[in-house]
Structures are given as C-alpha cells and as structure tokens.
PDB file of C-alpha atoms in Angstrom:
ATOM      1  CA  UNK C   1     -37.796 113.852 -99.499  1.00 32.00           C
ATOM      2  CA  UNK C   2     -40.189 111.015 -98.901  1.00 34.00           C
ATOM      3  CA  UNK C   3     -43.142 109.934-100.964  1.00 27.00           C
ATOM      4  CA  UNK C   4     -46.345 111.296 -99.426  1.00 30.00           C
ATOM      5  CA  UNK C   5     -49.736 109.769 -98.747  1.00 29.00           C
ATOM      6  CA  UNK C   6     -52.799 111.960 -98.252  1.00 35.00           C
ATOM      7  CA  UNK C   7     -53.063 115.684 -97.567  1.00 38.00           C
ATOM      8  CA  UNK C   8     -51.477 115.607 -94.125  1.00 35.00           C
ATOM      9  CA  UNK C   9     -48.528 113.677 -95.517  1.00 33.00           C
ATOM     10  CA  UNK C  10     -48.331 116.008 -98.486  1.00 36.00           C
ATOM     11  CA  UNK C  11     -47.690 119.031 -96.279  1.00 37.00           C
ATOM     12  CA  UNK C  12     -44.366 117.402 -95.463  1.00 37.00           C
ATOM     13  CA  UNK C  13     -43.733 116.252 -99.014  1.00 35.00           C
ATOM     14  CA  UNK C  14     -41.127 118.856 -99.897  1.00 39.00           C
ATOM     15  CA  UNK C  15     -39.497 117.830 -96.652  1.00 36.00           C
ATOM     16  CA  UNK C  16     -40.814 114.848 -94.622  1.00 34.00           C
ATOM     17  CA  UNK C  17     -41.900 113.605 -91.189  1.00 27.00           C
ATOM     18  CA  UNK C  18     -43.163 115.748 -88.307  1.00 27.00           C
ATOM     19  CA  UNK C  19     -42.788 116.657 -84.668  1.00 28.00           C
ATOM     20  CA  UNK C  20     -43.605 119.938 -82.946  1.00 25.00           C
ATOM     21  CA  UNK C  21     -41.249 121.504 -80.440  1.00 27.00           C
ATOM     22  CA  UNK C  22     -42.783 124.521 -78.701  1.00 28.00           C
ATOM     23  CA  UNK C  23     -39.839 126.863 -78.311  1.00 30.00           C
ATOM     24  CA  UNK C  24     -40.043 130.258 -76.620  1.00 32.00           C
ATOM     25  CA  UNK C  25     -41.661 132.849 -78.850  1.00 35.00           C
ATOM     26  CA  UNK C  26     -39.118 134.687 -80.986  1.00 44.00           C
ATOM     27  CA  UNK C  27     -41.179 137.781 -81.583  1.00 40.00           C
ATOM     28  CA  UNK C  28     -39.361 140.852 -80.387  1.00 37.00           C
ATOM     29  CA  UNK C  29     -36.431 138.921 -78.944  1.00 31.00           C
ATOM     30  CA  UNK C  30     -32.898 138.986 -80.291  1.00 32.00           C
ATOM     31  CA  UNK C  31     -29.947 136.975 -79.029  1.00 31.00           C
ATOM     32  CA  UNK C  32     -31.971 135.836 -76.023  1.00 28.00           C
ATOM     33  CA  UNK C  33     -30.420 133.048 -73.997  1.00 31.00           C
ATOM     34  CA  UNK C  34     -31.405 131.213 -70.843  1.00 32.00           C
ATOM     35  CA  UNK C  35     -32.984 128.071 -69.460  1.00 32.00           C
ATOM     36  CA  UNK C  36     -36.684 127.466 -69.910  1.00 35.00           C
ATOM     37  CA  UNK C  37     -37.792 127.500 -66.259  1.00 32.00           C
ATOM     38  CA  UNK C  38     -41.424 127.197 -65.249  1.00 36.00           C
ATOM     39  CA  UNK C  39     -42.657 130.227 -63.282  1.00 40.00           C
ATOM     40  CA  UNK C  40     -42.586 129.594 -59.572  1.00 43.00           C
ATOM     41  CA  UNK C  41     -40.203 126.665 -59.776  1.00 45.00           C
ATOM     42  CA  UNK C  42     -37.737 126.480 -56.902  1.00 51.00           C
ATOM     43  CA  UNK C  43     -34.345 127.079 -58.583  1.00 44.00           C
ATOM     44  CA  UNK C  44     -31.230 126.230 -56.552  1.00 53.00           C
ATOM     45  CA  UNK C  45     -28.846 129.127 -55.876  1.00 54.00           C
ATOM     46  CA  UNK C  46     -26.042 127.272 -57.655  1.00 53.00           C
ATOM     47  CA  UNK C  47     -28.154 126.481 -60.729  1.00 46.00           C
ATOM     48  CA  UNK C  48     -25.988 126.627 -63.837  1.00 50.00           C
ATOM     49  CA  UNK C  49     -26.278 125.074 -67.291  1.00 54.00           C
ATOM     50  CA  UNK C  50     -23.587 125.270 -69.944  1.00 52.00           C
ATOM     51  CA  UNK C  51     -24.801 126.868 -73.168  1.00 57.00           C
ATOM     52  CA  UNK C  52     -23.995 123.760 -75.204  1.00 62.00           C
ATOM     53  CA  UNK C  53     -26.170 121.657 -72.874  1.00 63.00           C
ATOM     54  CA  UNK C  54     -29.276 123.797 -73.331  1.00 67.00           C
ATOM     55  CA  UNK C  55     -31.991 122.442 -75.660  1.00 69.00           C
ATOM     56  CA  UNK C  56     -32.753 123.932 -79.049  1.00 70.00           C
ATOM     57  CA  UNK C  57     -34.477 127.295 -78.657  1.00 62.00           C
ATOM     58  CA  UNK C  58     -32.485 128.418 -75.630  1.00 62.00           C
ATOM     59  CA  UNK C  59     -30.537 131.038 -77.595  1.00 77.00           C
ATOM     60  CA  UNK C  60     -32.826 132.777 -80.013  1.00 89.00           C
ATOM     61  CA  UNK C  61     -31.949 135.154 -82.836  1.00 94.00           C
ATOM     62  CA  UNK C  62     -34.459 136.967 -85.014  1.00 96.00           C
ATOM     63  CA  UNK C  63     -33.474 138.446 -88.376  1.00 97.00           C
ATOM     64  CA  UNK C  64     -35.655 140.898 -90.292  1.00 97.00           C
ATOM     65  CA  UNK C  65     -35.682 142.097 -93.913  1.00 97.00           C
ATOM     66  CA  UNK C  66     -35.407 145.675 -92.641  1.00 97.00           C
ATOM     67  CA  UNK C  67     -31.934 144.985 -91.278  1.00 96.00           C
ATOM     68  CA  UNK C  68     -30.795 142.126 -93.523  1.00 97.00           C
ATOM     69  CA  UNK C  69     -31.227 142.707 -97.246  1.00 97.00           C
ATOM     70  CA  UNK C  70     -30.768 138.975 -97.957  1.00 97.00           C
ATOM     71  CA  UNK C  71     -34.145 138.184 -96.404  1.00 97.00           C
ATOM     72  CA  UNK C  72     -37.710 138.347 -97.687  1.00 97.00           C
ATOM     73  CA  UNK C  73     -39.343 137.335 -94.392  1.00 98.00           C
ATOM     74  CA  UNK C  74     -38.652 137.652 -90.675  1.00 98.00           C
ATOM     75  CA  UNK C  75     -37.001 134.451 -89.464  1.00 98.00           C
ATOM     76  CA  UNK C  76     -36.290 133.124 -85.980  1.00 97.00           C
ATOM     77  CA  UNK C  77     -33.781 130.407 -85.018  1.00 97.00           C
ATOM     78  CA  UNK C  78     -31.318 129.205 -82.388  1.00 94.00           C
ATOM     79  CA  UNK C  79     -28.043 130.803 -83.488  1.00 92.00           C
ATOM     80  CA  UNK C  80     -25.947 128.053 -81.866  1.00 93.00           C
ATOM     81  CA  UNK C  81     -27.092 125.686 -84.624  1.00 94.00           C
ATOM     82  CA  UNK C  82     -26.468 127.988 -87.593  1.00 93.00           C
ATOM     83  CA  UNK C  83     -22.971 129.392 -87.817  1.00 86.00           C
ATOM     84  CA  UNK C  84     -23.463 130.106 -91.527  1.00 92.00           C
ATOM     85  CA  UNK C  85     -26.437 132.337 -92.312  1.00 96.00           C
ATOM     86  CA  UNK C  86     -26.443 131.052 -95.894  1.00 97.00           C
ATOM     87  CA  UNK C  87     -28.455 128.119 -94.518  1.00 97.00           C
ATOM     88  CA  UNK C  88     -30.961 130.585 -93.079  1.00 98.00           C
ATOM     89  CA  UNK C  89     -31.179 132.401 -96.395  1.00 98.00           C
ATOM     90  CA  UNK C  90     -31.920 129.121 -98.209  1.00 98.00           C
ATOM     91  CA  UNK C  91     -34.850 128.463 -95.890  1.00 98.00           C
ATOM     92  CA  UNK C  92     -36.151 131.999 -96.399  1.00 98.00           C
ATOM     93  CA  UNK C  93     -35.856 131.620-100.173  1.00 98.00           C
ATOM     94  CA  UNK C  94     -37.748 128.344-100.068  1.00 98.00           C
ATOM     95  CA  UNK C  95     -40.639 129.927 -98.179  1.00 98.00           C
ATOM     96  CA  UNK C  96     -40.615 132.853-100.625  1.00 98.00           C
ATOM     97  CA  UNK C  97     -40.822 130.471-103.584  1.00 97.00           C
ATOM     98  CA  UNK C  98     -43.622 128.595-101.856  1.00 97.00           C
ATOM     99  CA  UNK C  99     -45.580 131.783-101.168  1.00 97.00           C
ATOM    100  CA  UNK C 100     -45.302 132.736-104.832  1.00 96.00           C
ATOM    101  CA  UNK C 101     -46.007 129.205-106.109  1.00 95.00           C
ATOM    102  CA  UNK C 102     -42.864 129.537-108.203  1.00 96.00           C
ATOM    103  CA  UNK C 103     -41.594 126.054-109.179  1.00 95.00           C
ATOM    104  CA  UNK C 104     -38.587 127.394-111.077  1.00 95.00           C
ATOM    105  CA  UNK C 105     -37.389 129.375-108.065  1.00 96.00           C
ATOM    106  CA  UNK C 106     -37.850 126.403-105.732  1.00 97.00           C
ATOM    107  CA  UNK C 107     -36.096 123.961-108.068  1.00 96.00           C
ATOM    108  CA  UNK C 108     -32.960 126.111-108.017  1.00 96.00           C
ATOM    109  CA  UNK C 109     -32.728 125.701-104.231  1.00 98.00           C
ATOM    110  CA  UNK C 110     -32.670 121.907-104.318  1.00 97.00           C
ATOM    111  CA  UNK C 111     -29.834 119.586-105.244  1.00 97.00           C
ATOM    112  CA  UNK C 112     -29.858 118.987-109.033  1.00 94.00           C
ATOM    113  CA  UNK C 113     -32.252 116.228-110.125  1.00 95.00           C
ATOM    114  CA  UNK C 114     -33.458 115.647-106.567  1.00 96.00           C
ATOM    115  CA  UNK C 115     -36.951 117.034-107.148  1.00 95.00           C
ATOM    116  CA  UNK C 116     -37.178 115.321-110.529  1.00 96.00           C
ATOM    117  CA  UNK C 117     -36.331 112.013-108.846  1.00 96.00           C
ATOM    118  CA  UNK C 118     -38.893 112.592-106.102  1.00 94.00           C
ATOM    119  CA  UNK C 119     -41.582 113.702-108.540  1.00 95.00           C
ATOM    120  CA  UNK C 120     -41.107 110.600-110.669  1.00 95.00           C
ATOM    121  CA  UNK C 121     -41.252 108.299-107.658  1.00 93.00           C
ATOM    122  CA  UNK C 122     -44.392 110.087-106.448  1.00 93.00           C
ATOM    123  CA  UNK C 123     -46.232 109.579-109.734  1.00 95.00           C
ATOM    124  CA  UNK C 124     -45.819 113.067-111.220  1.00 96.00           C
ATOM    125  CA  UNK C 125     -44.646 113.834-114.745  1.00 95.00           C
ATOM    126  CA  UNK C 126     -42.346 116.676-113.693  1.00 96.00           C
ATOM    127  CA  UNK C 127     -40.904 118.555-110.732  1.00 96.00           C
ATOM    128  CA  UNK C 128     -43.035 121.570-111.702  1.00 96.00           C
ATOM    129  CA  UNK C 129     -46.206 119.508-111.424  1.00 96.00           C
ATOM    130  CA  UNK C 130     -45.019 118.055-108.135  1.00 96.00           C
ATOM    131  CA  UNK C 131     -44.336 121.493-106.608  1.00 96.00           C
ATOM    132  CA  UNK C 132     -47.610 122.960-107.889  1.00 95.00           C
ATOM    133  CA  UNK C 133     -49.559 120.033-106.450  1.00 95.00           C
ATOM    134  CA  UNK C 134     -47.861 120.557-103.105  1.00 94.00           C
ATOM    135  CA  UNK C 135     -48.767 124.238-103.187  1.00 96.00           C
ATOM    136  CA  UNK C 136     -52.415 123.474-103.974  1.00 96.00           C
ATOM    137  CA  UNK C 137     -52.628 120.985-101.134  1.00 94.00           C
ATOM    138  CA  UNK C 138     -51.126 123.511 -98.729  1.00 96.00           C
ATOM    139  CA  UNK C 139     -53.495 126.189-100.002  1.00 97.00           C
ATOM    140  CA  UNK C 140     -56.473 123.935 -99.205  1.00 97.00           C
ATOM    141  CA  UNK C 141     -55.347 123.845 -95.584  1.00 97.00           C
ATOM    142  CA  UNK C 142     -54.230 127.450 -95.102  1.00 98.00           C
ATOM    143  CA  UNK C 143     -56.507 129.360 -97.442  1.00 97.00           C
ATOM    144  CA  UNK C 144     -56.306 130.909-100.889  1.00 96.00           C
ATOM    145  CA  UNK C 145     -53.593 133.530-101.282  1.00 95.00           C
ATOM    146  CA  UNK C 146     -51.715 132.531 -98.118  1.00 98.00           C
ATOM    147  CA  UNK C 147     -48.343 134.145 -97.498  1.00 98.00           C
ATOM    148  CA  UNK C 148     -46.024 132.865 -94.771  1.00 98.00           C
ATOM    149  CA  UNK C 149     -44.547 136.023 -93.260  1.00 97.00           C
ATOM    150  CA  UNK C 150     -42.889 134.841 -90.034  1.00 98.00           C
ATOM    151  CA  UNK C 151     -40.635 131.787 -90.125  1.00 98.00           C
ATOM    152  CA  UNK C 152     -39.937 130.036 -86.843  1.00 98.00           C
ATOM    153  CA  UNK C 153     -37.237 127.383 -87.215  1.00 98.00           C
ATOM    154  CA  UNK C 154     -38.641 125.574 -84.215  1.00 96.00           C
ATOM    155  CA  UNK C 155     -36.138 122.722 -84.212  1.00 96.00           C
ATOM    156  CA  UNK C 156     -32.834 121.605 -85.654  1.00 95.00           C
ATOM    157  CA  UNK C 157     -32.659 117.910 -84.858  1.00 95.00           C
ATOM    158  CA  UNK C 158     -29.507 116.638 -83.205  1.00 93.00           C
ATOM    159  CA  UNK C 159     -27.469 114.757 -85.843  1.00 94.00           C
ATOM    160  CA  UNK C 160     -27.315 111.585 -83.768  1.00 93.00           C
ATOM    161  CA  UNK C 161     -31.059 111.543 -83.065  1.00 95.00           C
ATOM    162  CA  UNK C 162     -33.267 108.843 -84.530  1.00 96.00           C
ATOM    163  CA  UNK C 163     -35.261 111.446 -86.471  1.00 95.00           C
ATOM    164  CA  UNK C 164     -32.197 113.002 -88.087  1.00 97.00           C
ATOM    165  CA  UNK C 165     -30.610 109.651 -88.877  1.00 97.00           C
ATOM    166  CA  UNK C 166     -33.724 108.398 -90.655  1.00 97.00           C
ATOM    167  CA  UNK C 167     -33.716 111.528 -92.839  1.00 97.00           C
ATOM    168  CA  UNK C 168     -29.983 111.283 -93.515  1.00 97.00           C
ATOM    169  CA  UNK C 169     -30.210 107.611 -94.461  1.00 97.00           C
ATOM    170  CA  UNK C 170     -32.967 108.295 -96.968  1.00 96.00           C
ATOM    171  CA  UNK C 171     -31.379 111.431 -98.427  1.00 97.00           C
ATOM    172  CA  UNK C 172     -27.935 109.843 -98.716  1.00 97.00           C
ATOM    173  CA  UNK C 173     -29.435 106.914-100.611  1.00 97.00           C
ATOM    174  CA  UNK C 174     -31.130 109.269-103.092  1.00 97.00           C
ATOM    175  CA  UNK C 175     -27.952 111.323-103.599  1.00 97.00           C
ATOM    176  CA  UNK C 176     -25.993 108.128-104.229  1.00 97.00           C
ATOM    177  CA  UNK C 177     -28.564 107.027-106.799  1.00 96.00           C
ATOM    178  CA  UNK C 178     -28.795 110.292-108.744  1.00 96.00           C
ATOM    179  CA  UNK C 179     -25.185 111.502-108.415  1.00 96.00           C
ATOM    180  CA  UNK C 180     -23.099 108.475-107.395  1.00 97.00           C
ATOM    181  CA  UNK C 181     -21.689 107.365-104.071  1.00 96.00           C
ATOM    182  CA  UNK C 182     -18.579 109.519-104.479  1.00 97.00           C
ATOM    183  CA  UNK C 183     -20.781 112.618-104.129  1.00 97.00           C
ATOM    184  CA  UNK C 184     -21.425 111.649-100.509  1.00 97.00           C
ATOM    185  CA  UNK C 185     -17.723 112.189 -99.847  1.00 97.00           C
ATOM    186  CA  UNK C 186     -18.258 115.851-100.761  1.00 97.00           C
ATOM    187  CA  UNK C 187     -20.919 116.372 -98.071  1.00 97.00           C
ATOM    188  CA  UNK C 188     -19.382 118.579 -95.356  1.00 97.00           C
ATOM    189  CA  UNK C 189     -22.506 119.321 -93.287  1.00 96.00           C
ATOM    190  CA  UNK C 190     -26.125 118.258 -93.097  1.00 96.00           C
ATOM    191  CA  UNK C 191     -29.109 119.315 -91.004  1.00 97.00           C
ATOM    192  CA  UNK C 192     -32.755 118.430 -90.540  1.00 98.00           C
ATOM    193  CA  UNK C 193     -34.808 121.487 -89.580  1.00 98.00           C
ATOM    194  CA  UNK C 194     -38.434 122.044 -88.665  1.00 97.00           C
ATOM    195  CA  UNK C 195     -40.477 125.105 -89.614  1.00 98.00           C
ATOM    196  CA  UNK C 196     -43.318 125.210 -87.116  1.00 97.00           C
ATOM    197  CA  UNK C 197     -43.788 126.673 -83.658  1.00 96.00           C
ATOM    198  CA  UNK C 198     -44.758 130.333 -83.999  1.00 96.00           C
ATOM    199  CA  UNK C 199     -44.610 130.429 -87.799  1.00 98.00           C
ATOM    200  CA  UNK C 200     -47.433 132.639 -89.112  1.00 98.00           C
ATOM    201  CA  UNK C 201     -49.085 133.346 -92.446  1.00 98.00           C
ATOM    202  CA  UNK C 202     -51.268 136.134 -93.758  1.00 97.00           C
ATOM    203  CA  UNK C 203     -54.634 136.011 -95.467  1.00 97.00           C
ATOM    204  CA  UNK C 204     -56.787 138.910 -96.581  1.00 95.00           C
ATOM    205  CA  UNK C 205     -58.702 138.777 -93.294  1.00 95.00           C
ATOM    206  CA  UNK C 206     -55.816 138.428 -90.833  1.00 97.00           C
ATOM    207  CA  UNK C 207     -52.768 136.574 -89.566  1.00 97.00           C
ATOM    208  CA  UNK C 208     -52.853 132.909 -88.509  1.00 98.00           C
ATOM    209  CA  UNK C 209     -50.502 130.411 -86.867  1.00 98.00           C
ATOM    210  CA  UNK C 210     -49.275 127.898 -89.440  1.00 98.00           C
ATOM    211  CA  UNK C 211     -49.302 124.821 -87.189  1.00 96.00           C
ATOM    212  CA  UNK C 212     -52.949 125.360 -86.260  1.00 97.00           C
ATOM    213  CA  UNK C 213     -53.837 124.384 -89.819  1.00 97.00           C
ATOM    214  CA  UNK C 214     -50.968 122.291 -91.216  1.00 96.00           C
ATOM    215  CA  UNK C 215     -48.132 120.084 -90.060  1.00 95.00           C
ATOM    216  CA  UNK C 216     -44.689 121.661 -89.651  1.00 96.00           C
ATOM    217  CA  UNK C 217     -42.486 121.710 -92.742  1.00 97.00           C
ATOM    218  CA  UNK C 218     -39.339 119.606 -92.490  1.00 97.00           C
ATOM    219  CA  UNK C 219     -36.337 120.500 -94.654  1.00 97.00           C
ATOM    220  CA  UNK C 220     -32.953 118.886 -95.033  1.00 98.00           C
ATOM    221  CA  UNK C 221     -29.993 121.165 -95.726  1.00 98.00           C
ATOM    222  CA  UNK C 222     -26.795 119.655 -97.110  1.00 98.00           C
ATOM    223  CA  UNK C 223     -23.537 121.360 -97.932  1.00 97.00           C
ATOM    224  CA  UNK C 224     -22.092 119.547-100.945  1.00 98.00           C
ATOM    225  CA  UNK C 225     -18.833 120.602-102.542  1.00 96.00           C
ATOM    226  CA  UNK C 226     -19.073 123.941-100.747  1.00 95.00           C
ATOM    227  CA  UNK C 227     -22.655 124.759-101.813  1.00 97.00           C
ATOM    228  CA  UNK C 228     -25.821 124.561 -99.689  1.00 98.00           C
ATOM    229  CA  UNK C 229     -28.793 122.666-101.075  1.00 98.00           C
ATOM    230  CA  UNK C 230     -32.245 121.737 -99.868  1.00 98.00           C
ATOM    231  CA  UNK C 231     -33.284 118.115-100.141  1.00 95.00           C
TER     232      UNK C 231
END
C-alpha cells in the first residue's frame, strides 16, 4: 500500500495505482471464453488463439451468493488467473468490510501490522482511523450509504509487467521491514488485481457504475506460509 495524496489518490490508498481495462461485461455470462473481435472484422478461416495467449478477460466466470455461500456479493473474474477461489473470497470480504465501514473486519484480511505500518507512514494514529478516513473519502465520491454489489475484477496484472513489479517491490520491502526478510521466503504466490470495469454500487435512488465516480481499487494478494493476505 502506498501513501496517498489527495482524494483521487486516496481511493487507491488501501491498494495503490490505477489503470482501467475494459473487459467484456460479466453480467449473465459464466465460463465464457473467446477472442475479443470487433464486429464486422474480417477473420481468417484459420484464425486460432491458444487460451493461454488470450488477454485477461477472455475467459470469464461469475459467482453469485445464491450459489456460493462463501460470497456476500456477485463477483466476476477471469478464471484462468484464479485457480484458488480463496483469493476471490478475500476480495469479496474486503468489499463487504468496506461497504460496512468495518475497520476490524478489514484489518483481519490484511497481513499483520501492514495496515498499522501504512497508517503510521500516512500520518494517522491507528489503522482504524486510516480505514475510516478512506471510507469517508470514498463516500464523498460515491454518495452516502453506498454499497458495492457487483465486483468486476477487471484485471490481474501479469507478474512480469512493470505495474505488477512496482507493486511487488514496494510490498516486499514493507514485509521485510515489519516481519523480516526471511518472511519473503515464505511467499508462494502474489497478485496485483484491479476492481473496476463493470463494478457497480447501490444508493437509495439507484445503481451506478463505480468507475464513473472513483478510480479502480487496486489490491495485492499474497500467499504467505499457506495463508492468503491482502496488502
């Protein structure tokens, strides 16, 4: 997590950085796969793309609370990037904690002492104050009583990309500082994900698209010593 500056920066504060990838809409589609071809484009008869060569969003899965009791919200993602749904559940839990403005719930999702470290370096007295301030800033942009109800994981950055590497470098340095360099040897997977695209939230007067009013949320997910944590 990076130190924020200003409201726009703050919307990424429990995550960091931004970039919008407009993936195909997930609504009503499950396990959809295929290339994103512009209508009317002349496609060669022998056109063929291996699944692993397709960009993020080419194989979409949508999970709903009605069919998965682990979820609080409907969530959409490219299943090729998430072999373990526990990562998906962590993201859903984070959004739930954010909707409820529940600092204690959110703190339990993050690596121990990570939010305390970030809060201190951002000028806050506690992680609770840091989370509540983030919520208030988000509420100013979305509206009072907002509730994110549809989560579109619109990107999972390739691990060798410049964006992912910059996040990993920062997060690794914080982990080393708060838990020691040997902890990094226990990291078995790490991802940088974006919540944007077709993510929606509810207000009393209707449903709105999240990215029309705020920057996408960026989260880092690390598996450390067998457990998944947000950072």
